[in-house]
Structure formats: C-alpha cells, structure tokens
Short mmCIF file of C-alpha atoms in Angstrom, two decimals:
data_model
loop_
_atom_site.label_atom_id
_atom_site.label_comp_id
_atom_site.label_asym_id
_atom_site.label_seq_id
_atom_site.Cartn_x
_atom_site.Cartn_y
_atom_site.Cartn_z
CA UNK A 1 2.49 -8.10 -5.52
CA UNK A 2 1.01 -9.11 -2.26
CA UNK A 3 -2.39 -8.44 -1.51
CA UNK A 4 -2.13 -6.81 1.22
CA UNK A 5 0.27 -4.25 -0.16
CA UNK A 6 -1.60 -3.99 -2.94
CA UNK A 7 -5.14 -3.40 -1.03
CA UNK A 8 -3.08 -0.48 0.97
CA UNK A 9 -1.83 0.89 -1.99
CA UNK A 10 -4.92 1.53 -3.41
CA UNK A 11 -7.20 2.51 -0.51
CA UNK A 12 -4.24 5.41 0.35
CA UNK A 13 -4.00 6.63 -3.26
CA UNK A 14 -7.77 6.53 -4.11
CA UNK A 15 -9.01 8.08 -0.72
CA UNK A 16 -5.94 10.94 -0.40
CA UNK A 17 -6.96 11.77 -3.52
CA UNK A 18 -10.88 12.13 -3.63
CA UNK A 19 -11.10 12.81 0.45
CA UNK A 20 -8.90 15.80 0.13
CA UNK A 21 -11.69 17.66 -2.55
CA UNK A 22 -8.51 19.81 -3.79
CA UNK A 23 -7.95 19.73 -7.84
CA UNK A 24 -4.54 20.80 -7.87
CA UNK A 25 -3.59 18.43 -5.16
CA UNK A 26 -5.30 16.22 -6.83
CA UNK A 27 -2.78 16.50 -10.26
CA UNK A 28 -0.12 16.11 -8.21
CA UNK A 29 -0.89 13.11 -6.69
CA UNK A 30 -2.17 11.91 -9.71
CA UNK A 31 0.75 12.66 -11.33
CA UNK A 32 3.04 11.01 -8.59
CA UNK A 33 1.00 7.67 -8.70
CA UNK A 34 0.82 7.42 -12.46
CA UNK A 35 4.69 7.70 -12.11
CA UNK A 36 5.26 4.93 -9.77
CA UNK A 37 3.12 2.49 -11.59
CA UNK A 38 5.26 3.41 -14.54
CA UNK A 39 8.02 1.77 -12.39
CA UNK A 40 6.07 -0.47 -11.34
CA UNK A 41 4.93 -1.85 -14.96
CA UNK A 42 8.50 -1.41 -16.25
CA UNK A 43 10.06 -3.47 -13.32
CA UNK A 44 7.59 -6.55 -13.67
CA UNK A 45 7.24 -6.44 -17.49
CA UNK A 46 11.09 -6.74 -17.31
CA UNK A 47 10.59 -9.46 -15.82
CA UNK A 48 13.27 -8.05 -12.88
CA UNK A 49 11.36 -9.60 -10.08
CA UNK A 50 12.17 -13.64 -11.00
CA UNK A 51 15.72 -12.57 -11.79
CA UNK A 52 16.12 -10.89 -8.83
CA UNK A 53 14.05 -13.90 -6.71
CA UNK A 54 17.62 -15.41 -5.84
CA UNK A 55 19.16 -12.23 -4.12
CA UNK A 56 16.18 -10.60 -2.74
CA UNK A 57 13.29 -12.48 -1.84
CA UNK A 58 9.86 -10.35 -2.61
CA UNK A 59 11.81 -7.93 -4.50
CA UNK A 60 8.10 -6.72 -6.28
CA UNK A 61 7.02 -5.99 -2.73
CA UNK A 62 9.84 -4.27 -1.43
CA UNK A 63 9.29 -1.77 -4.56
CA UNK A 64 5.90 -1.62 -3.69
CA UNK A 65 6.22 -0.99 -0.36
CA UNK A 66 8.94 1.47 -1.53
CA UNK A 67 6.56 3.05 -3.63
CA UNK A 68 3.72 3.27 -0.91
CA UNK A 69 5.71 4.98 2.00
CA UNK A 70 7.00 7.48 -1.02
CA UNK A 71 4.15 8.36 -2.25
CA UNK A 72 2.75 9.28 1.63
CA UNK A 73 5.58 10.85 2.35
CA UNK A 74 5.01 12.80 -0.70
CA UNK A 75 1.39 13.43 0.23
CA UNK A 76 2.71 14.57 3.73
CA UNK A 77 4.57 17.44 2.23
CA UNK A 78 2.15 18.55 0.10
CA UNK A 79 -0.21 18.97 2.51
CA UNK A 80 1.65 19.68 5.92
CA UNK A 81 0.53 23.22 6.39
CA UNK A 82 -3.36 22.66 5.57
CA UNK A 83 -4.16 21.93 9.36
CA UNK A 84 -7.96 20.55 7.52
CA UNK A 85 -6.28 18.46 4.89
CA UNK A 86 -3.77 17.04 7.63
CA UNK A 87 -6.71 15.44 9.92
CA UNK A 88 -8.00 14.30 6.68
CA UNK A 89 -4.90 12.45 6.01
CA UNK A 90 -4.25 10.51 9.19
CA UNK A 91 -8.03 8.89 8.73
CA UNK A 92 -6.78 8.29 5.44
CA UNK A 93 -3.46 6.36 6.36
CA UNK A 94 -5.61 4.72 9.28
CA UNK A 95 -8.29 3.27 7.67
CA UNK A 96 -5.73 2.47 4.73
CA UNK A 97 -3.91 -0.03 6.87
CA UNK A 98 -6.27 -0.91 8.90
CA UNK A 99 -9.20 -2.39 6.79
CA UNK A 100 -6.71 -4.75 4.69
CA UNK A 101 -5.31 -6.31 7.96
CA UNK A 102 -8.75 -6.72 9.39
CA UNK A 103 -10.50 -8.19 6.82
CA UNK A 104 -7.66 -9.68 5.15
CA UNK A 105 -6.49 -12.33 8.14
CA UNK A 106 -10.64 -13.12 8.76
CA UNK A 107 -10.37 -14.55 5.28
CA UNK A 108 -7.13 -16.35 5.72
CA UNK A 109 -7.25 -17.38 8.36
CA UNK A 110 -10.79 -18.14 9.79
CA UNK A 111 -12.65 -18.36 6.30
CA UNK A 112 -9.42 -20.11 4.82
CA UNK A 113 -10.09 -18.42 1.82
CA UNK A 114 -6.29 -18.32 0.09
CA UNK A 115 -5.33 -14.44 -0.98
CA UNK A 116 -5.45 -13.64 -4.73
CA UNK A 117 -2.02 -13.06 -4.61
CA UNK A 118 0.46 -14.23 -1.57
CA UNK A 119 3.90 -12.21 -0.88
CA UNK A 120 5.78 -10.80 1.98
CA UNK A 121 3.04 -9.88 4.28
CA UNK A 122 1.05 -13.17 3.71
CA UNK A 123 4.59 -14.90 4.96
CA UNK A 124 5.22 -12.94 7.70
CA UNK A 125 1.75 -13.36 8.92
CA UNK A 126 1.90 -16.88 8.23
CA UNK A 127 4.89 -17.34 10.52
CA UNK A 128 3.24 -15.35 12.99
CA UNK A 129 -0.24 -17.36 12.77
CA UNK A 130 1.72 -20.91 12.68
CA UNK A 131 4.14 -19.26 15.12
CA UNK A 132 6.81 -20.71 12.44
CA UNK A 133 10.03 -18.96 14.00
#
C-alpha cells in the first residue's frame, strides 16, 4: 500500500477515535476498522493484488482508498448530529491529509529520501513533480 494512503489511514482512524473521548463511538469505529483490515489482510494474503496488477494498476490502493473514504463516511454518520464531535472531525480529516502531503513530498522530493512503500499517490505526484504528462 502506498505510503501516503497508508499514513492517512492511520492518522484518521487513530485520531477519530481517541479525539472524539466517546466509548461507544469508540466500539464502533473500532469495530468498523478491525473489519476493513480483515479485507484488507484477506485481499493481500490472497495474493489478489499481483493477479489483478494486469487489469487494474494499484488495485491494493484503490481498496485502500476504498476503505478510507468508507470508513469517514461511516464516521460522518455516526456522528452528524453531535454539533461538538462534528468540529472535532473536520480537524481530524484536515490534519489527516494534510500532514502526510506536507511532510511526505519534503522527504521525496527535497531530502530525496525514497518512501517505504511507493504506489498510486507516489506516481501521480511523481508525474506532477517531473511534470511527466
């Protein structure tokens, strides 16, 4: 998985889940996460994503990504009438998305320190940072 998606997916689950201070949200997201990552195991340990490397390019981080926009949409619903928990939860997405594409690119690119693991996002901003189109 890319590291970028991987860096969002784990600053939005870890800080939704201890910045909201609610235990039976908490379950639920818990819950929710520990069943994606099921998927998620299952799917690489399947070994899906080299079989599927002919037909769909990056098919680990399209799941991934998959998995990250379902599990804050999820979030979203638990929490859209909690006007508190709601405020919460932009910061949350925010600095989420944020911190891995600000500190990920000044490694990359100006450190040239290569990512742990390089996927989608890394080629995309690649092409954009080589202007490669």
């Amino acid at each position: 998985i890319d590291f970028f998606l991987c860096a969002i997916l784990f600053l939005i689950v870890f800080i939704t889940m201890f910045y909201f201070d609610d235990d039976d949200l908490l379950k639920k997201l818990l819950f929710f996460y520990l069943g994606g990552i099921a998927v998620l195991t299952l799917f690489f340990s399947l070994g899906l994503p080299t079989a599927l490397e002919t037909t769909l390019p990056y098919s680990g981080d399209w799941l991934t990504l998959a998995f990250i926009l379902a599990y804050a949409v999820y979030t979203w619903v638990l929490i859209r009438s909690l006007q508190p928990l709601r405020k919460k939860y932009r910061t949350a997405l925010i600095l989420a998305v944020v911190a891995p594409f600000t500190i990920g690119p000044i490694f990359k690119y100006f450190l040239l320190v290569p990512m742990p693991m390089e996927g989608m996002v890394v080629a995309v901003l690649d092409a954009i940072w080589y202007w490669d189109f």
